mmCIF file of N, CA and C in Angstrom:
data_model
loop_
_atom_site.group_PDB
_atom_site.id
_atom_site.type_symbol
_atom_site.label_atom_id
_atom_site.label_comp_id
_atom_site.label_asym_id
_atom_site.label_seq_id
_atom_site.Cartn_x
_atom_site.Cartn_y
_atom_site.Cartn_z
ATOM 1 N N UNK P 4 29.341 35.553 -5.059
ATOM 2 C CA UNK P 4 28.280 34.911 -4.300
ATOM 3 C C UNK P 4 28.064 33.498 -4.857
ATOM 4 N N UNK P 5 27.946 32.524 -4.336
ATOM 5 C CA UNK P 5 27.507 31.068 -4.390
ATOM 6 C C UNK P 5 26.231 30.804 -4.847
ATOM 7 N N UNK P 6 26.272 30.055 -5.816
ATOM 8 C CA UNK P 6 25.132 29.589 -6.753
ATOM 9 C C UNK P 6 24.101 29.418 -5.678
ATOM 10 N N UNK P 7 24.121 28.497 -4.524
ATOM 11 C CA UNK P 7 23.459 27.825 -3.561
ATOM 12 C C UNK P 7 23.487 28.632 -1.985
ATOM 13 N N UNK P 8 23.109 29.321 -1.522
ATOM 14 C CA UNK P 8 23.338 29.980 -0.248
ATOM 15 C C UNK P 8 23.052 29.029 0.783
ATOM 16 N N UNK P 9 24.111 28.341 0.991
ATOM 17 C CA UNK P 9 23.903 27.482 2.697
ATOM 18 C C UNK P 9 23.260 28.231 3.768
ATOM 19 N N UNK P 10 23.931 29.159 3.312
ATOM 20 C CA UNK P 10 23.904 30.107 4.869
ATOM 21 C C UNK P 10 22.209 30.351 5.196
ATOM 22 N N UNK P 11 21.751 30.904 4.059
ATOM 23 C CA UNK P 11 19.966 30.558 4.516
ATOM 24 C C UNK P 11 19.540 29.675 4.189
ATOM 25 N N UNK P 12 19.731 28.856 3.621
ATOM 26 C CA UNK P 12 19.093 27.447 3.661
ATOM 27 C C UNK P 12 19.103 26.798 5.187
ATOM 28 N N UNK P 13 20.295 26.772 5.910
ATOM 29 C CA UNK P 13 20.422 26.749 7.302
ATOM 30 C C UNK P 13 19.971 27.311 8.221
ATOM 31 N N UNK P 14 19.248 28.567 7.773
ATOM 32 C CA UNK P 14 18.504 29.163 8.647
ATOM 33 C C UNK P 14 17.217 28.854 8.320
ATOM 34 N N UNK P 15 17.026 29.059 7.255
ATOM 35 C CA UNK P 15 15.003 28.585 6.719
ATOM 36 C C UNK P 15 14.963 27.333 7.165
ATOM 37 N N UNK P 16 15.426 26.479 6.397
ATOM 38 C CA UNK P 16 14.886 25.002 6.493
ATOM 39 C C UNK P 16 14.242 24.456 8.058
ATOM 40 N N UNK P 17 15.236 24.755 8.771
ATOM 41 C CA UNK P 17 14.767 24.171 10.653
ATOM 42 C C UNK P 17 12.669 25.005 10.436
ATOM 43 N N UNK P 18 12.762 26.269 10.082
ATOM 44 C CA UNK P 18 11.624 26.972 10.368
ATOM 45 C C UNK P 18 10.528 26.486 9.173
ATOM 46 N N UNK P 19 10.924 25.888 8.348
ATOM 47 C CA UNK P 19 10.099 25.135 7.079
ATOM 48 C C UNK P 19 10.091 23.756 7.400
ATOM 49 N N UNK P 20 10.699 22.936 8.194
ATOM 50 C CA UNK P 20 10.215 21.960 8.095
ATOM 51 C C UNK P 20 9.085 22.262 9.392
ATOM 52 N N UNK P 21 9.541 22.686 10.684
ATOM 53 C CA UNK P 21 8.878 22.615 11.641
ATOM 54 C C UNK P 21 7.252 22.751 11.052
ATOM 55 N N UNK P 22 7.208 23.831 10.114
ATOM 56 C CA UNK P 22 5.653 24.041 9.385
ATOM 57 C C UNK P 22 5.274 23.295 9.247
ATOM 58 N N UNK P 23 5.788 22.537 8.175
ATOM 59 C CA UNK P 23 5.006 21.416 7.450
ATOM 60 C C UNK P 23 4.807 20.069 8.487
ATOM 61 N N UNK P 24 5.260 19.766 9.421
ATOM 62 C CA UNK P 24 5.389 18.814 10.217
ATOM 63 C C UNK P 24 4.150 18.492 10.887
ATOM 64 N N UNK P 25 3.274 17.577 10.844
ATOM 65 C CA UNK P 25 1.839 17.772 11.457
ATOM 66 C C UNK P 25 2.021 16.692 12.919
ATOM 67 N N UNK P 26 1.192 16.168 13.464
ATOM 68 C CA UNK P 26 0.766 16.133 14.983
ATOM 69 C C UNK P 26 1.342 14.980 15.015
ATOM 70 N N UNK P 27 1.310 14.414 14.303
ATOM 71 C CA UNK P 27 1.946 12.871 13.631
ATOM 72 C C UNK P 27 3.883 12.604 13.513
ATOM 73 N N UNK P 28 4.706 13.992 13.808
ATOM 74 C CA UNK P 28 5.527 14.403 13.335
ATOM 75 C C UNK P 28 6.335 12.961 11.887
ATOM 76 N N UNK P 29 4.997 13.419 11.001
ATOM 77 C CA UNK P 29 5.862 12.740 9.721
ATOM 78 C C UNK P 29 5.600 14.272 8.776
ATOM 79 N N UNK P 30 6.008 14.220 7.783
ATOM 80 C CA UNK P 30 6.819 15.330 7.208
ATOM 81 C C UNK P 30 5.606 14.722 6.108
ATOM 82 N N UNK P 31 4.428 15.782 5.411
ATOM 83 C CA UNK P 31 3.754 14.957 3.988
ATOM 84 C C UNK P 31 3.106 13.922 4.512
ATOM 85 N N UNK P 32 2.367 13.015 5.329
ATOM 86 C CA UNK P 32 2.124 11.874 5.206
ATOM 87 C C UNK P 32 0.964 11.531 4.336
ATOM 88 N N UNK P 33 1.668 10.384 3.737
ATOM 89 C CA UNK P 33 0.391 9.972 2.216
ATOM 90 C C UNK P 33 -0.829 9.118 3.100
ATOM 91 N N UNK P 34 -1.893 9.275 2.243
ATOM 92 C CA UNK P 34 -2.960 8.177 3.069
ATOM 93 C C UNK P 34 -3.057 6.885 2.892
ATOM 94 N N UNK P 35 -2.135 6.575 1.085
ATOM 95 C CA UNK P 35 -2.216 5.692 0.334
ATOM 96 C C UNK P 35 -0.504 5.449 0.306
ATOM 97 N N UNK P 36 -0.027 4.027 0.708
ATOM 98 C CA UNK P 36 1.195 3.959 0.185
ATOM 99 C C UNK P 36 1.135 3.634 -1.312
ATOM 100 N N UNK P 37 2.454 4.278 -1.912
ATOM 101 C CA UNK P 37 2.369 4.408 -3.426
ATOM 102 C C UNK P 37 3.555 3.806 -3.965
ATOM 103 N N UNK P 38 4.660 3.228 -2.756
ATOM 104 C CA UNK P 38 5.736 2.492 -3.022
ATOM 105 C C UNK P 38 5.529 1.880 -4.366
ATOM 106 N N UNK P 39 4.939 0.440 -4.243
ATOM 107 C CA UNK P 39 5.001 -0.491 -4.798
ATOM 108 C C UNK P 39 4.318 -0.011 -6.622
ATOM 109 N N UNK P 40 3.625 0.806 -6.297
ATOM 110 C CA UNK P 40 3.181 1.581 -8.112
ATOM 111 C C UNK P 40 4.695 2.129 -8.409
ATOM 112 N N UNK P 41 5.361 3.181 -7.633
ATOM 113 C CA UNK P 41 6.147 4.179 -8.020
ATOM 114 C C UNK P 41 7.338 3.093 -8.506
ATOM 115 N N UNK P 42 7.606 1.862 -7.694
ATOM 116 C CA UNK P 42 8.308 1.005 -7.923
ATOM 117 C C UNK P 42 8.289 0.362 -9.461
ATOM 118 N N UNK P 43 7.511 -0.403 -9.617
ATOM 119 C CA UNK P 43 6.756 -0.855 -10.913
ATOM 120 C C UNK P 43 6.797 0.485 -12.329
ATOM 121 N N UNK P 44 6.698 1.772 -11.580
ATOM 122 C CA UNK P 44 6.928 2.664 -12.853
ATOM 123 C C UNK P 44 8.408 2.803 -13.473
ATOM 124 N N UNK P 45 9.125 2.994 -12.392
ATOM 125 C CA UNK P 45 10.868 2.958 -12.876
ATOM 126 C C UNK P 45 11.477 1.645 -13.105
ATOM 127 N N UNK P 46 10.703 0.376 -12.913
ATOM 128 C CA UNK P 46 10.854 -0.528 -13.686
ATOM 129 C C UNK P 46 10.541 -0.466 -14.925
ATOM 130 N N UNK P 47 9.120 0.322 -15.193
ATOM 131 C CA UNK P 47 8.834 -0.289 -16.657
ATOM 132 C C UNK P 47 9.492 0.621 -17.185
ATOM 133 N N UNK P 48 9.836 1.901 -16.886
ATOM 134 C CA UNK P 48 10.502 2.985 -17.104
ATOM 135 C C UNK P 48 12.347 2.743 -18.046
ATOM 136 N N UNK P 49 13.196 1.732 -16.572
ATOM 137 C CA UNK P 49 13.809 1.304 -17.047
ATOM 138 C C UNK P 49 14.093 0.336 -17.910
ATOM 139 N N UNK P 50 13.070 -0.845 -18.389
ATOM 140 C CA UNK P 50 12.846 -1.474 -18.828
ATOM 141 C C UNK P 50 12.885 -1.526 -20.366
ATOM 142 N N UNK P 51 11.280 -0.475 -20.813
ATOM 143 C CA UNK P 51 11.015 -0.284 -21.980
ATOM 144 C C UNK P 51 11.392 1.012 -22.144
ATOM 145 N N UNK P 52 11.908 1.797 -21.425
ATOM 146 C CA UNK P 52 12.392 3.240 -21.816
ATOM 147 C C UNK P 52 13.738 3.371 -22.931
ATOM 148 N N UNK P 53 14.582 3.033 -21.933
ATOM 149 C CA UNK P 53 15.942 2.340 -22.099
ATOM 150 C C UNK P 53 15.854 1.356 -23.393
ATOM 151 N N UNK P 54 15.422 -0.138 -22.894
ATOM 152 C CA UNK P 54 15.644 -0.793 -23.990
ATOM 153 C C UNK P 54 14.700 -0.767 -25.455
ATOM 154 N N UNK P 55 13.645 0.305 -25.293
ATOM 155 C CA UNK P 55 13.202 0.634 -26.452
ATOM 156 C C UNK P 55 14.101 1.845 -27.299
ATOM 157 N N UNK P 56 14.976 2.629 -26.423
ATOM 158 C CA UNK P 56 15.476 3.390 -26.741
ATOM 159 C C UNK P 56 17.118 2.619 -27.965
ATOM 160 N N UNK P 57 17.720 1.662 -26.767
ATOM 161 C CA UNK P 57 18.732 1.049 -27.430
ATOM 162 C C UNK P 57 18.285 0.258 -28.601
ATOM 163 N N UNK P 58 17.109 -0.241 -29.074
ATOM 164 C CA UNK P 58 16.506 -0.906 -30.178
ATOM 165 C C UNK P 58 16.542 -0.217 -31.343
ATOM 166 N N UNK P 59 15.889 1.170 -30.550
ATOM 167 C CA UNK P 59 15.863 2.150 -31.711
ATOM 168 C C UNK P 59 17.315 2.474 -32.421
ATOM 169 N N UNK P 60 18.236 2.358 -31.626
ATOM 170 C CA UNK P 60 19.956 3.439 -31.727
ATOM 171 C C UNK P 60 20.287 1.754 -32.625
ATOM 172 N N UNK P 61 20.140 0.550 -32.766
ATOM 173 C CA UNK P 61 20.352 -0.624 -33.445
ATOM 174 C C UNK P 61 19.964 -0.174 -34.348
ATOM 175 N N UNK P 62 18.545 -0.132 -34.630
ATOM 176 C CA UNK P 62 17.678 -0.444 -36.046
ATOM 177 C C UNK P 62 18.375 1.122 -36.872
ATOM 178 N N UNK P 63 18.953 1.536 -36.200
ATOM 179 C CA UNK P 63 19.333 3.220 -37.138
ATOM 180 C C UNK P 63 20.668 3.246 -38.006
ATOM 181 N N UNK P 64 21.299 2.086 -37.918
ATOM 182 C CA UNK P 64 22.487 1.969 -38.650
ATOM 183 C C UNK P 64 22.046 1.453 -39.929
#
Protein backbone atom coordinates (compact mmCIF):
# COMPACT_ATOMS: atom_id res chain seq x y z
CA UNK A 1 0.00 0.00 0.00
CA UNK A 2 1.26 3.63 -0.79
CA UNK A 3 2.46 5.91 1.81
CA UNK A 4 -0.08 8.60 0.25
CA UNK A 5 -3.54 7.18 -1.03
CA UNK A 6 -4.46 9.26 -4.20
CA UNK A 7 -7.19 7.27 -4.66
CA UNK A 8 -9.10 8.97 -1.61
CA UNK A 9 -7.61 11.96 -1.58
CA UNK A 10 -9.41 12.19 -5.07
CA UNK A 11 -12.40 11.33 -3.78
CA UNK A 12 -12.46 13.50 -0.37
CA UNK A 13 -10.88 16.55 -1.43
CA UNK A 14 -13.75 17.71 -4.32
CA UNK A 15 -16.27 17.02 -1.01
CA UNK A 16 -13.79 19.06 1.48
CA UNK A 17 -13.20 21.76 -0.39
CA UNK A 18 -16.83 22.27 -1.53
CA UNK A 19 -17.34 22.58 2.61
CA UNK A 20 -15.12 24.94 3.36
CA UNK A 21 -15.95 27.19 0.39
CA UNK A 22 -18.26 30.09 1.62
CA UNK A 23 -20.80 32.38 -0.51
CA UNK A 24 -17.84 34.35 -1.61
CA UNK A 25 -16.43 31.12 -3.29
CA UNK A 26 -12.84 31.98 -1.78
CA UNK A 27 -11.51 29.05 0.11
CA UNK A 28 -10.46 30.69 4.13
CA UNK A 29 -10.94 34.27 3.34
CA UNK A 30 -8.77 36.50 5.76
CA UNK A 31 -10.37 39.88 6.84
CA UNK A 32 -6.89 41.30 7.21
CA UNK A 33 -4.34 40.91 4.38
CA UNK A 34 -1.20 39.55 6.07
CA UNK A 35 0.99 39.39 2.84
CA UNK A 36 3.19 42.11 3.42
CA UNK A 37 3.93 41.03 7.53
CA UNK A 38 4.29 37.27 6.39
CA UNK A 39 6.61 38.78 3.73
CA UNK A 40 8.86 40.88 6.04
CA UNK A 41 8.98 37.65 8.43
CA UNK A 42 10.86 35.29 5.89
CA UNK A 43 12.90 38.14 5.17
CA UNK A 44 14.04 38.73 8.53
CA UNK A 45 13.87 35.05 8.86
CA UNK A 46 16.19 34.69 5.99
CA UNK A 47 18.20 37.36 6.79
CA UNK A 48 19.18 37.04 10.49
CA UNK A 49 18.30 33.36 10.71
CA UNK A 50 20.68 32.18 8.17
CA UNK A 51 23.25 34.78 8.47
CA UNK A 52 23.30 34.65 12.22
CA UNK A 53 23.53 31.10 11.85
CA UNK A 54 26.66 31.25 9.25
CA UNK A 55 28.43 33.81 11.83
CA UNK A 56 28.01 31.44 14.34
CA UNK A 57 29.56 28.17 12.05
CA UNK A 58 32.73 31.19 11.43
CA UNK A 59 33.28 32.22 14.98
CA UNK A 60 33.44 28.15 15.87
CA UNK A 61 36.69 27.36 14.27
Amino acid sequence: MPAIDTELIARELPRLIGREVNNMGVILKRDVDHRALETFAVAFTCIFGVGGWILWMIRQK
